[in-house]
mmCIF file with all atom_site columns, C-alpha atoms in Angstrom:
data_model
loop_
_atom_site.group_PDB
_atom_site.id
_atom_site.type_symbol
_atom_site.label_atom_id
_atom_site.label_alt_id
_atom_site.label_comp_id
_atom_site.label_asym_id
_atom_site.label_entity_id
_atom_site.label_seq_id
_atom_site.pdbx_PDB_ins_code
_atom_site.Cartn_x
_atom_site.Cartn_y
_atom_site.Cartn_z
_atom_site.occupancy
_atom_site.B_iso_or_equiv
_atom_site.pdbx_formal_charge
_atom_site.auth_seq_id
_atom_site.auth_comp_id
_atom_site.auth_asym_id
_atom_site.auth_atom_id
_atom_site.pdbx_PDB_model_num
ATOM 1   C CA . UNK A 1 1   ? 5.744   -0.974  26.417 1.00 36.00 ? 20  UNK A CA 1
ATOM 2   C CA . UNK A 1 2   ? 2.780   1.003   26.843 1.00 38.00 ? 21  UNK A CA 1
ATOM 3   C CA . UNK A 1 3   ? -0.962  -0.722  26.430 1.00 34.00 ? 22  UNK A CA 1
ATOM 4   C CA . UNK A 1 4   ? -4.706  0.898   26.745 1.00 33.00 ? 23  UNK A CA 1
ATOM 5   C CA . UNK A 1 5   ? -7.363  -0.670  27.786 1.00 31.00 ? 24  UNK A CA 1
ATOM 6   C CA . UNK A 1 6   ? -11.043 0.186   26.597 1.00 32.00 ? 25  UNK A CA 1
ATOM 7   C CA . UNK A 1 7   ? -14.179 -1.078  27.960 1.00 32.00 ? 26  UNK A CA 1
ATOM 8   C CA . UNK A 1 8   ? -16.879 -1.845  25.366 1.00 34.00 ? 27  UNK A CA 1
ATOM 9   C CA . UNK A 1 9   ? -20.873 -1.343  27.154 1.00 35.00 ? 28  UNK A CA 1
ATOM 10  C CA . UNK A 1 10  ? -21.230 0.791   24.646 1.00 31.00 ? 29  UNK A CA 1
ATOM 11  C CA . UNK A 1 11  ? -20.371 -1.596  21.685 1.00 30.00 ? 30  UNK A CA 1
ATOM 12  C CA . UNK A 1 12  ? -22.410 -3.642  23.431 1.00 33.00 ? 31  UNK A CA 1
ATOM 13  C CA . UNK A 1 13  ? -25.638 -1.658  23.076 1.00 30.00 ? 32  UNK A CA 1
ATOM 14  C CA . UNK A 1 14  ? -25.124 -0.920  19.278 1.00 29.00 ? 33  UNK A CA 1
ATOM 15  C CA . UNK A 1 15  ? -25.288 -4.683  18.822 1.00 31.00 ? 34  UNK A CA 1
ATOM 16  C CA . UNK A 1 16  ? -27.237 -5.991  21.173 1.00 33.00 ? 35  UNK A CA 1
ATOM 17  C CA . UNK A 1 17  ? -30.894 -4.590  18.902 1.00 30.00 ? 36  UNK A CA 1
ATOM 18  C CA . UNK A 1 18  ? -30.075 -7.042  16.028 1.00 29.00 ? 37  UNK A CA 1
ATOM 19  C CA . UNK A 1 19  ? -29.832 -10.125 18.286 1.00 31.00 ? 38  UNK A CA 1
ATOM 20  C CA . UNK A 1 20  ? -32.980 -12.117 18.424 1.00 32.00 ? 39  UNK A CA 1
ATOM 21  C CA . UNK A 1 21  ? -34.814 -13.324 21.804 1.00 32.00 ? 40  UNK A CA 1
ATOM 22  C CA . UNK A 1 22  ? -33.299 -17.154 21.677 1.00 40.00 ? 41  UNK A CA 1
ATOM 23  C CA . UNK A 1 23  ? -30.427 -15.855 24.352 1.00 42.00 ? 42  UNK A CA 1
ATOM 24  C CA . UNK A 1 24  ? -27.670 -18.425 25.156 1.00 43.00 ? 43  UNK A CA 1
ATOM 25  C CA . UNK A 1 25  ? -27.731 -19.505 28.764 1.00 47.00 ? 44  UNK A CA 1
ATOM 26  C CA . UNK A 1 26  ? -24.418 -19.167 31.223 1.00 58.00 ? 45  UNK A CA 1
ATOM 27  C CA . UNK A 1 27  ? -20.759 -19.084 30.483 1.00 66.00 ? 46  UNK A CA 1
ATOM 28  C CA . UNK A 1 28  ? -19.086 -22.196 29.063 1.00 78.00 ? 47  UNK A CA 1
ATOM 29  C CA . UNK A 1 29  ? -16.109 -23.975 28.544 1.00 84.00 ? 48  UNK A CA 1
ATOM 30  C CA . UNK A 1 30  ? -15.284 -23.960 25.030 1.00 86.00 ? 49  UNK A CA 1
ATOM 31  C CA . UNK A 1 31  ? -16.916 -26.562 22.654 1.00 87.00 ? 50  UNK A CA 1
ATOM 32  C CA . UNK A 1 32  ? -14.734 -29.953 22.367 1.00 85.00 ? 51  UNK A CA 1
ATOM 33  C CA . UNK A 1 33  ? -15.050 -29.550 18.592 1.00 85.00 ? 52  UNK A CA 1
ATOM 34  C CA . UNK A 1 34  ? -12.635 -27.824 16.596 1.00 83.00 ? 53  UNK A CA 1
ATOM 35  C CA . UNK A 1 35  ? -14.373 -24.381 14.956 1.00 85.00 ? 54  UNK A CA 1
ATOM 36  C CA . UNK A 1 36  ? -13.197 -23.212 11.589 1.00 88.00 ? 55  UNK A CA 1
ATOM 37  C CA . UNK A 1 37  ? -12.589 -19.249 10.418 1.00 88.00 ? 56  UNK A CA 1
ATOM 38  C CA . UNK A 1 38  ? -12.722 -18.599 6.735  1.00 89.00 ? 57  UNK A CA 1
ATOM 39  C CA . UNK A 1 39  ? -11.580 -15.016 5.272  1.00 88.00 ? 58  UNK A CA 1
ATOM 40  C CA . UNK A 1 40  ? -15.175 -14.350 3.079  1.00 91.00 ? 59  UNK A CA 1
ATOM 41  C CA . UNK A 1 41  ? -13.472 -10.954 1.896  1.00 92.00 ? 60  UNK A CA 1
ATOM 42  C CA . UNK A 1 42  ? -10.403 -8.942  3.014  1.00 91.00 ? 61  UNK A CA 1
ATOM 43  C CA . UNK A 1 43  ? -10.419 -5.275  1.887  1.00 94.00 ? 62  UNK A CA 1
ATOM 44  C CA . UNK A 1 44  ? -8.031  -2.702  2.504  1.00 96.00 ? 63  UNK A CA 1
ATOM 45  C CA . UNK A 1 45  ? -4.394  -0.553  1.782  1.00 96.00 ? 64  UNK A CA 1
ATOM 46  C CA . UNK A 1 46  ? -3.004  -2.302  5.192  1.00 95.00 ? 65  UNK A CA 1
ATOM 47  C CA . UNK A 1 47  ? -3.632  -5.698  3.905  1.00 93.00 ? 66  UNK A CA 1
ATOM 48  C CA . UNK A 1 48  ? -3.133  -6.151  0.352  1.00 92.00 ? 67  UNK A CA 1
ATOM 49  C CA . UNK A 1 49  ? -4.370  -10.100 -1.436 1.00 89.00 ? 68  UNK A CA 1
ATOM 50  C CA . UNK A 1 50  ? -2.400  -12.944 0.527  1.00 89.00 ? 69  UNK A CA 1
ATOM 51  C CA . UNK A 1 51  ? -1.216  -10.623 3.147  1.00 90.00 ? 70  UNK A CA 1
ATOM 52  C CA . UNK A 1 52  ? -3.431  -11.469 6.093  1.00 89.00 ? 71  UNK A CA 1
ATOM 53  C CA . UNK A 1 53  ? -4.107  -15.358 7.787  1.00 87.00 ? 72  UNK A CA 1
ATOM 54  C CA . UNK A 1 54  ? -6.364  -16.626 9.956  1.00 87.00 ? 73  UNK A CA 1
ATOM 55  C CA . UNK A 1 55  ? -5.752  -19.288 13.018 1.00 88.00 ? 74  UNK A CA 1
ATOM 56  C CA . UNK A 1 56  ? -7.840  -20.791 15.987 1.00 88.00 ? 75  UNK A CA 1
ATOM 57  C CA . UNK A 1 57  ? -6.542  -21.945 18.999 1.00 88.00 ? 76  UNK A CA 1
ATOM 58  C CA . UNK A 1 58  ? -6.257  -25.452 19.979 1.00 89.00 ? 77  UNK A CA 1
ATOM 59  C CA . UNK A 1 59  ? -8.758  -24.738 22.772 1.00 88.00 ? 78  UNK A CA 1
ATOM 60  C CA . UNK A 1 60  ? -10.732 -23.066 20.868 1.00 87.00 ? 79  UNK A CA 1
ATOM 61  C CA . UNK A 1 61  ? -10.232 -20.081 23.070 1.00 88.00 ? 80  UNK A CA 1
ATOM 62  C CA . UNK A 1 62  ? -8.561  -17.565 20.694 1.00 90.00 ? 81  UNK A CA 1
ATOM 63  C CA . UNK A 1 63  ? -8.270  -17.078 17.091 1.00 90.00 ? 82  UNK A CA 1
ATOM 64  C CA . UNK A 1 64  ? -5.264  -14.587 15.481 1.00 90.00 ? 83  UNK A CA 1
ATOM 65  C CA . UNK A 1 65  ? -5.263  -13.096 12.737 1.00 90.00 ? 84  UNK A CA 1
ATOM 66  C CA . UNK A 1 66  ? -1.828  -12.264 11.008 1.00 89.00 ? 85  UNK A CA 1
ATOM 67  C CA . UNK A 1 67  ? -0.588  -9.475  9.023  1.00 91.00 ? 86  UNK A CA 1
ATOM 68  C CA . UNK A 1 68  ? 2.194   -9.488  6.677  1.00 90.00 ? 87  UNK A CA 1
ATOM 69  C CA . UNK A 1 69  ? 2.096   -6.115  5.019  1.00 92.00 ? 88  UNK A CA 1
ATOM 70  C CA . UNK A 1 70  ? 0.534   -3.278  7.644  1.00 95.00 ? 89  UNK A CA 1
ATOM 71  C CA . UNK A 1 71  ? 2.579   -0.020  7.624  1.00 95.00 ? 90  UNK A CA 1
ATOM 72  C CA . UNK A 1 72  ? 1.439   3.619   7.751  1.00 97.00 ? 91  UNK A CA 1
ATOM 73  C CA . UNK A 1 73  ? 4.029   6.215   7.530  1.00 97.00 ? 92  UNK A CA 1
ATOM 74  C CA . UNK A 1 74  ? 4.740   9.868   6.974  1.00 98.00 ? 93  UNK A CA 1
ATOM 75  C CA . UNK A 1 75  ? 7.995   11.781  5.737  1.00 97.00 ? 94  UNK A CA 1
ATOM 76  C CA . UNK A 1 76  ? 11.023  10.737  3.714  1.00 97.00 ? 95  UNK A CA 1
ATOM 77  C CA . UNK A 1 77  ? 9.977   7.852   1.230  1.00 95.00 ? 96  UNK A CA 1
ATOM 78  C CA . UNK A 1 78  ? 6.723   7.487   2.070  1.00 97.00 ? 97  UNK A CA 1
ATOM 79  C CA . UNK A 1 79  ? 3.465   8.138   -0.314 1.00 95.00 ? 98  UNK A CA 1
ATOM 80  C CA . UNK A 1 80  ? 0.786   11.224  0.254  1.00 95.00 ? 99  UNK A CA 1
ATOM 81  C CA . UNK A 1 81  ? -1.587  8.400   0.955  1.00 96.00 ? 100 UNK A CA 1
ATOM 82  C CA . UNK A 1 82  ? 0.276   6.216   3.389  1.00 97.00 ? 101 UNK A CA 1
ATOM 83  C CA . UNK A 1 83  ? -0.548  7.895   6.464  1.00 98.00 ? 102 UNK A CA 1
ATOM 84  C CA . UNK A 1 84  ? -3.240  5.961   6.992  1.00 98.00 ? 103 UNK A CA 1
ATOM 85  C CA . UNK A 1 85  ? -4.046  2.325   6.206  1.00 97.00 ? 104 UNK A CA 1
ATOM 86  C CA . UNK A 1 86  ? -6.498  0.297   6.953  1.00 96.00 ? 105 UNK A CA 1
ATOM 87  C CA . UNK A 1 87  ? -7.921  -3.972  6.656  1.00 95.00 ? 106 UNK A CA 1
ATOM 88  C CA . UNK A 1 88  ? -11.331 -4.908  6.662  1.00 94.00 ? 107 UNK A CA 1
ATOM 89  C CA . UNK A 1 89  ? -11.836 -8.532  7.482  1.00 91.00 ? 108 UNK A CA 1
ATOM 90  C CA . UNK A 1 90  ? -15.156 -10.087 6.539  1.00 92.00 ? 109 UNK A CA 1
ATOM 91  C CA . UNK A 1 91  ? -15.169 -13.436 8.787  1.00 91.00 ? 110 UNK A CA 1
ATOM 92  C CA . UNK A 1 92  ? -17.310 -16.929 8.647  1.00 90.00 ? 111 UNK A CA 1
ATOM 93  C CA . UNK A 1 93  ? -17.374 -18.140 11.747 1.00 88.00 ? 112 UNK A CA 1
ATOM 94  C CA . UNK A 1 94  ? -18.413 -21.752 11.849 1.00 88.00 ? 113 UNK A CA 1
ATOM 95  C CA . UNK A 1 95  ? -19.555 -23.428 15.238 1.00 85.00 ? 114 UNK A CA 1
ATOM 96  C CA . UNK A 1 96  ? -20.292 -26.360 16.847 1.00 86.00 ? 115 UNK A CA 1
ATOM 97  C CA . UNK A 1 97  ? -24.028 -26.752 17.085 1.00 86.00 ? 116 UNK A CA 1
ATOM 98  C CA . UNK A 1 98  ? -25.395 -25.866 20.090 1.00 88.00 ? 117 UNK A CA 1
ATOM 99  C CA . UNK A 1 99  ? -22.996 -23.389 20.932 1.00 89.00 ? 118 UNK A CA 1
ATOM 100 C CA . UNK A 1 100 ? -22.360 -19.408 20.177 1.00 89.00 ? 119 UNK A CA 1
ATOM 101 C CA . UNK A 1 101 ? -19.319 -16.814 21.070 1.00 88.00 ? 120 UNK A CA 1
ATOM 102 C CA . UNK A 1 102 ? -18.467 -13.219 21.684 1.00 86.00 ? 121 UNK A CA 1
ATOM 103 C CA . UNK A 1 103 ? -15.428 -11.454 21.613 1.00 87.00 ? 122 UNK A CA 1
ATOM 104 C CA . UNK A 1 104 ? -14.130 -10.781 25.238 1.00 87.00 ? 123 UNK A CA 1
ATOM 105 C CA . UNK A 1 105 ? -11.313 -9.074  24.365 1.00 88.00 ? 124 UNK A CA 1
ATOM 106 C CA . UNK A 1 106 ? -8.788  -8.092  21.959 1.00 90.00 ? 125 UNK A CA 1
ATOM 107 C CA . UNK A 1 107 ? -5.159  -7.539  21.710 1.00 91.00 ? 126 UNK A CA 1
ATOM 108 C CA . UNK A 1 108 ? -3.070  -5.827  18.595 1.00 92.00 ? 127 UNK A CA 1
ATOM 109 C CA . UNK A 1 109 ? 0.611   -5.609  18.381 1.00 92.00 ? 128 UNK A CA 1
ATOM 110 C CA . UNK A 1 110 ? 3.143   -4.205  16.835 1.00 93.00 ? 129 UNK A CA 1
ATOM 111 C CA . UNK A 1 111 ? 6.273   -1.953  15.955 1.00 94.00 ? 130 UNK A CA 1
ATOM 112 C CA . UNK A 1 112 ? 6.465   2.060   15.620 1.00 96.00 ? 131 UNK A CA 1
ATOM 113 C CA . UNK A 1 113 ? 9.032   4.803   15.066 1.00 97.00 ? 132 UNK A CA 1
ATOM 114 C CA . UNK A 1 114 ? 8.154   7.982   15.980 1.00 98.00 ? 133 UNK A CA 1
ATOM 115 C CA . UNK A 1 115 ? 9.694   10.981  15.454 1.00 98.00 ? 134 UNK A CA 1
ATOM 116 C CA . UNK A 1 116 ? 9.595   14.003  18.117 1.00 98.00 ? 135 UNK A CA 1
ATOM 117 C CA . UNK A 1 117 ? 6.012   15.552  17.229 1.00 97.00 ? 136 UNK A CA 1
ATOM 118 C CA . UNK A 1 118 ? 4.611   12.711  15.416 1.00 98.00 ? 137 UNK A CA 1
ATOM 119 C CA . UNK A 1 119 ? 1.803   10.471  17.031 1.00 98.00 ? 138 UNK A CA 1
ATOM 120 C CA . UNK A 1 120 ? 0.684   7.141   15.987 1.00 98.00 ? 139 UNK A CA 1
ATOM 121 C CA . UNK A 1 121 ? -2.830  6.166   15.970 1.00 97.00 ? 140 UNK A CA 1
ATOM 122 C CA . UNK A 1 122 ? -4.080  2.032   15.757 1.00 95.00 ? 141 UNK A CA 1
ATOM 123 C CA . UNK A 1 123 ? -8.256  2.186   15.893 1.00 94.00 ? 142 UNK A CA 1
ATOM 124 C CA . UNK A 1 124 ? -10.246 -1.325  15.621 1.00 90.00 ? 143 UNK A CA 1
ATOM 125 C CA . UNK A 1 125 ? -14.036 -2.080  15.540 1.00 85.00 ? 144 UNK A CA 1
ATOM 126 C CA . UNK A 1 126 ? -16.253 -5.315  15.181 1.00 81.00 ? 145 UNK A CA 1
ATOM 127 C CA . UNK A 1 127 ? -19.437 -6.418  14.693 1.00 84.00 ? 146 UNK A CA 1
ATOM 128 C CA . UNK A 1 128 ? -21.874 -8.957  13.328 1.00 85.00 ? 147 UNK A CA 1
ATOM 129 C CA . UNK A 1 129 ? -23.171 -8.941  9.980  1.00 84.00 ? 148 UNK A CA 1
ATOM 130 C CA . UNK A 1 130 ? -26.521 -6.838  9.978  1.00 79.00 ? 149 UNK A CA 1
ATOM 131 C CA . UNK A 1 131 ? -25.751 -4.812  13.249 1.00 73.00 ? 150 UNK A CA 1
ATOM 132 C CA . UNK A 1 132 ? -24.832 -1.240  13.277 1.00 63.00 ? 151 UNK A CA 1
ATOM 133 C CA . UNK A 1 133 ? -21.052 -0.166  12.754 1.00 55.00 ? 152 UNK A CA 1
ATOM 134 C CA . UNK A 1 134 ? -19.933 0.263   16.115 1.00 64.00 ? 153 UNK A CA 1
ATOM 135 C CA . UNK A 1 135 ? -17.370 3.402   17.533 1.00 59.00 ? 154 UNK A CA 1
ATOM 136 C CA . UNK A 1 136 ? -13.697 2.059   17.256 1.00 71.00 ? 155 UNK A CA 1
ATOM 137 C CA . UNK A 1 137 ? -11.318 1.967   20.468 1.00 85.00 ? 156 UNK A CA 1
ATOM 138 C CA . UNK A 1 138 ? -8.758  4.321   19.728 1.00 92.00 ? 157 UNK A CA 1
ATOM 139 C CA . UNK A 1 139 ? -4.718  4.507   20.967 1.00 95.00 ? 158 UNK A CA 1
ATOM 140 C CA . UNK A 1 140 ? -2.383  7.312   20.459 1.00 97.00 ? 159 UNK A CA 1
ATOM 141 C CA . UNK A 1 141 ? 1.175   7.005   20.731 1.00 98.00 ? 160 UNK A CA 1
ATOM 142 C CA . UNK A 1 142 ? 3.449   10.151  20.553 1.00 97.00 ? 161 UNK A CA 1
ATOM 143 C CA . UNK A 1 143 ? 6.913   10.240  19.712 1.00 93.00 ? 162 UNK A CA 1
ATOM 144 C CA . UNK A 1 144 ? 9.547   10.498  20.315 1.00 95.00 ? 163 UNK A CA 1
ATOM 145 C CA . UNK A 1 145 ? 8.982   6.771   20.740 1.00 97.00 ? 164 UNK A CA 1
ATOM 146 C CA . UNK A 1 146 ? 10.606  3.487   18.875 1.00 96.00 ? 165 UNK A CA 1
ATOM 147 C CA . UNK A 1 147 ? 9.591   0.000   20.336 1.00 94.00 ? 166 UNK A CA 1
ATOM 148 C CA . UNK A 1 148 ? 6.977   -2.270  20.318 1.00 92.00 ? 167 UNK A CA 1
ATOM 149 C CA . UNK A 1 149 ? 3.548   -1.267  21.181 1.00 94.00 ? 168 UNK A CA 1
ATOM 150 C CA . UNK A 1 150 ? 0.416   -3.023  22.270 1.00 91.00 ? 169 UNK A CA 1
ATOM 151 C CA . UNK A 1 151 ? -2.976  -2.471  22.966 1.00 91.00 ? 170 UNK A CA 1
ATOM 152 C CA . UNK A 1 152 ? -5.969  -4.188  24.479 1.00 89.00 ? 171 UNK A CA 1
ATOM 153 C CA . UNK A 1 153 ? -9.975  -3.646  24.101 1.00 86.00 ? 172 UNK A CA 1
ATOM 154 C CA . UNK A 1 154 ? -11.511 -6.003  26.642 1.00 84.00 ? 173 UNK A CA 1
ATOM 155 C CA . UNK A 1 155 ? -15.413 -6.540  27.162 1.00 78.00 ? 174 UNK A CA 1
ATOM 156 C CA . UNK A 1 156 ? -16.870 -6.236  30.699 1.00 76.00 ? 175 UNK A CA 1
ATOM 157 C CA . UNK A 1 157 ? -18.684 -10.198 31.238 1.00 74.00 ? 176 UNK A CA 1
ATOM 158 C CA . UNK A 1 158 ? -22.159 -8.391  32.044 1.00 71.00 ? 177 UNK A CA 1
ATOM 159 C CA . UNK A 1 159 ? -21.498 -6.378  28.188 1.00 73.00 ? 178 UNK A CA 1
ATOM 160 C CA . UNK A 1 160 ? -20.407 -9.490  26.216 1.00 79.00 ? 179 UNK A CA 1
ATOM 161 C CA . UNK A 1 161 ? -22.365 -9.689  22.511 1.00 79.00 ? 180 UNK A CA 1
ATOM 162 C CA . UNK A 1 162 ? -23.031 -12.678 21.884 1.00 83.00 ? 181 UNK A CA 1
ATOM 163 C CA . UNK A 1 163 ? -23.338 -14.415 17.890 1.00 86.00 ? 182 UNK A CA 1
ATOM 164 C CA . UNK A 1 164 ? -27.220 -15.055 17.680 1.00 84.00 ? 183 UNK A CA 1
ATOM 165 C CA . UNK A 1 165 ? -28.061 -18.920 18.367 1.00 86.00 ? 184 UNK A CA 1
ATOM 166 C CA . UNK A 1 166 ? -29.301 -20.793 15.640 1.00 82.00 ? 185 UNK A CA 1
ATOM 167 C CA . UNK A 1 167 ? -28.279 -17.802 12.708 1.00 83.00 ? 186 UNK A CA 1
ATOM 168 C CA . UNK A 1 168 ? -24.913 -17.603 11.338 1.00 83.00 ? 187 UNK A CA 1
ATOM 169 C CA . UNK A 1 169 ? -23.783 -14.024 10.448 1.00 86.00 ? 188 UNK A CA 1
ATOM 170 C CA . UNK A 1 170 ? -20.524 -12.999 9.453  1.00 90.00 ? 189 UNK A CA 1
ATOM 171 C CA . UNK A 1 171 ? -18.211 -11.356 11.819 1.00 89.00 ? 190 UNK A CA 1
ATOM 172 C CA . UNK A 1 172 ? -16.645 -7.935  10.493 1.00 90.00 ? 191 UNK A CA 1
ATOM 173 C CA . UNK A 1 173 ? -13.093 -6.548  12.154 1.00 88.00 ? 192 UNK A CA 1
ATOM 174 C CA . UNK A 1 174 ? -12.088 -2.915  11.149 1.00 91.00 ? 193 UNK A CA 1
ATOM 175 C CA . UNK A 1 175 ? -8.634  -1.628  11.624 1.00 93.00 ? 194 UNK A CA 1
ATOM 176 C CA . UNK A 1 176 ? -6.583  1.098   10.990 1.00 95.00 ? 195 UNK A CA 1
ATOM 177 C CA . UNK A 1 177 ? -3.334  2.245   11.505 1.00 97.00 ? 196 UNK A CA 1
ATOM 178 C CA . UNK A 1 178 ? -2.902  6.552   11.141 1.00 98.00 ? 197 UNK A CA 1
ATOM 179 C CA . UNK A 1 179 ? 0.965   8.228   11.707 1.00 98.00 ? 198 UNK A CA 1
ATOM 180 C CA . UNK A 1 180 ? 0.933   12.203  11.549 1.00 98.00 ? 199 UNK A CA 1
ATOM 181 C CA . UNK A 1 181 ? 3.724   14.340  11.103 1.00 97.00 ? 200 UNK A CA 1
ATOM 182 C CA . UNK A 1 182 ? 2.919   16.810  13.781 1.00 97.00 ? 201 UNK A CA 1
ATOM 183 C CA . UNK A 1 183 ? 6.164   19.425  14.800 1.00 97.00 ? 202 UNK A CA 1
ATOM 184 C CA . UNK A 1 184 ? 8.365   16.755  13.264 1.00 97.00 ? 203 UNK A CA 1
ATOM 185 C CA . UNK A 1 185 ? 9.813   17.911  9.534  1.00 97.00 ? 204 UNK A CA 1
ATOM 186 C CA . UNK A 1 186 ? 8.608   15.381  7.025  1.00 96.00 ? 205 UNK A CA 1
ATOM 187 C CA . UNK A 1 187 ? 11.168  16.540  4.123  1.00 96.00 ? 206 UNK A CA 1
ATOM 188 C CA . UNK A 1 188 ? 14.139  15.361  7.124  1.00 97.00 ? 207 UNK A CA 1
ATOM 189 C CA . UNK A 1 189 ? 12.333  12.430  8.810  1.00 97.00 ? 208 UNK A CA 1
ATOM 190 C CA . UNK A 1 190 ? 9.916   9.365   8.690  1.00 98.00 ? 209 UNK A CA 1
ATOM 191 C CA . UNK A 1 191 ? 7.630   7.758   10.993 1.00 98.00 ? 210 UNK A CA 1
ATOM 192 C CA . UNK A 1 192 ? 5.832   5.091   10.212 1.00 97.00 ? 211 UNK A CA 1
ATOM 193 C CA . UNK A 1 193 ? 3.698   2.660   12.800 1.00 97.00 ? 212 UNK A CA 1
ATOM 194 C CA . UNK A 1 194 ? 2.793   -1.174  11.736 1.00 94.00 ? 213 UNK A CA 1
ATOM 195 C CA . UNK A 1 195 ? 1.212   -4.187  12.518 1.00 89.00 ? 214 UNK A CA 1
ATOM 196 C CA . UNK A 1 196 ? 4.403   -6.209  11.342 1.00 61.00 ? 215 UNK A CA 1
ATOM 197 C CA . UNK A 1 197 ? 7.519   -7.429  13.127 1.00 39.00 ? 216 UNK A CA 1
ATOM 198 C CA . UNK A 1 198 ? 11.022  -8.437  12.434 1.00 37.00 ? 217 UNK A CA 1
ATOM 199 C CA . UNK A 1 199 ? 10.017  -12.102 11.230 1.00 39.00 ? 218 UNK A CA 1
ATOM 200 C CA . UNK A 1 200 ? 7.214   -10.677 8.614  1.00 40.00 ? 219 UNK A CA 1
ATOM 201 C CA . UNK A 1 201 ? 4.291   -11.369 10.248 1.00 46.00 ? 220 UNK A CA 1
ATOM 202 C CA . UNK A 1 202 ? 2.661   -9.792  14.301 1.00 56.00 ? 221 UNK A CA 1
ATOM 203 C CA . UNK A 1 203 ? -0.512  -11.503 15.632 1.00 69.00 ? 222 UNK A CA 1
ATOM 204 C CA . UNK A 1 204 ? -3.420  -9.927  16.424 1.00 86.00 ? 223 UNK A CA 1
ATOM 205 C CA . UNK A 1 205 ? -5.285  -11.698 18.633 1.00 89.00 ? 224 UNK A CA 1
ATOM 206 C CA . UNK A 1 206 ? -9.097  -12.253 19.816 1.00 91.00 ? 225 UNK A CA 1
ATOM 207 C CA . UNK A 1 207 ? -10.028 -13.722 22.652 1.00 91.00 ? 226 UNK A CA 1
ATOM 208 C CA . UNK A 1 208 ? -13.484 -15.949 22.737 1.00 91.00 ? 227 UNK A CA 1
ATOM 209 C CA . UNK A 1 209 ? -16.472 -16.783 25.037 1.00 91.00 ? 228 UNK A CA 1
ATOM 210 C CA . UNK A 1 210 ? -18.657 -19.213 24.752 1.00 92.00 ? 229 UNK A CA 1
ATOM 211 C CA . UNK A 1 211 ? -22.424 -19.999 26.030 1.00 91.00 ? 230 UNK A CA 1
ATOM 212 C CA . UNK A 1 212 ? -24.160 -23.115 24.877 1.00 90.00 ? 231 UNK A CA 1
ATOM 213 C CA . UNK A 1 213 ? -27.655 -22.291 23.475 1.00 89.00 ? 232 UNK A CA 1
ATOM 214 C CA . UNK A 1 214 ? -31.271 -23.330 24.857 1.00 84.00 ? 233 UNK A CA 1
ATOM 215 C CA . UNK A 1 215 ? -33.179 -26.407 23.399 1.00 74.00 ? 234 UNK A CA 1
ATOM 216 C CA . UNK A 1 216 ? -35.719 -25.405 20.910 1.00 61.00 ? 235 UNK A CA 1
#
């Protein structure tokens, strides 16, 4: 099962000009108080209303986000448009006081079926509300291929982006799933890649880190 890996300095410089100068001192453990997510708006042909969950971890370490309807696809039975779909997830991310996060890495999962001459793209992005959009990690499968796939974007520590202390701004994640035909025939075959497994659902999950932030 193939995975990529993607380091993110230069997400890290996009964001880092709309962070204030109250900086959160070293790494913590996580906060001993539960956080919650809430799903402010969820846009997108890869997640349709109802279709996408949030969790968090019981360490408050992680939080996943599940889809239940994320499939791109190309050829026999498939739409002109549903080569490419994509979610936009419009997070509020609500914290113990005292404390802030960043994402330290990322992993997405999930099933494609490639013909010969057909490649599968999955692309992903976040940021924090009022930063600037930042360049998604990109993976490329190429068939002939028909498994599971997963990916990974991880943060180096020195790069990490943290929330800014004291503000709360919404945390955006962009993804998008892309299947092209290539050599293969798309009267004869389909392809189709998705964030979606056997039992309905595939996790995507993100990985936090957590400072606690100076006294005022």
């Amino acid at each position: 099962m193939p995975a990529g890996l993607v380091t993110a300095g230069a997400i890290a410089t996009l964001l880092a000009s709309a962070f204030g100068t109250q900086q959160p001192s070293v790494i913590t453990n996580p906060p001993p108080d539960k956080i919650v997510i809430e799903i402010a708006t969820v846009n997108g042909s890869g997640c349709p209303a109802g279709t996408a969950a949030i969790a968090v971890s019981p360490d408050n370490t992680a939080f996943t986000v599940t889809y239940s309807d994320y499939l791109a696809q190309v050829g026999v039975g498939s739409k002109p448009t549903d080569f490419r779909k994509n979610c936009q997830l419009n997070l509020i991310v609500h914290v113990p006081q005292g404390f802030t996060y960043a994402i330290a890495s990322a992993d997405y999962r999930g099933y494609a079926k490639l013909e010969p001459g057909a490649t599968g793209t999955e692309k992903a992005s976040y940021y924090f509300q009022g930063s600037s959009q930042t360049t998604p990690s990109s993976h490329t499968f190429r068939g002939a291929y028909g498994d599971n796939w997963q990916t990974t974007d991880s943060v180096p520590v020195g790069s990490l982006v943290w929330a800014p202390c004291g503000e709360r701004r919404n945390f955006n994640i962009n993804t998008e799933l892309r299947v092209n035909a290539g050599t293969s025939d798309p009267s004869k075959t389909n392809s189709f890649m998705t964030m979606d497994s056997t039992d309905g659902s595939i996790n995507t999950i993100y990985h936090l880190a957590w400072k606690e932030c100076p006294s005022r």
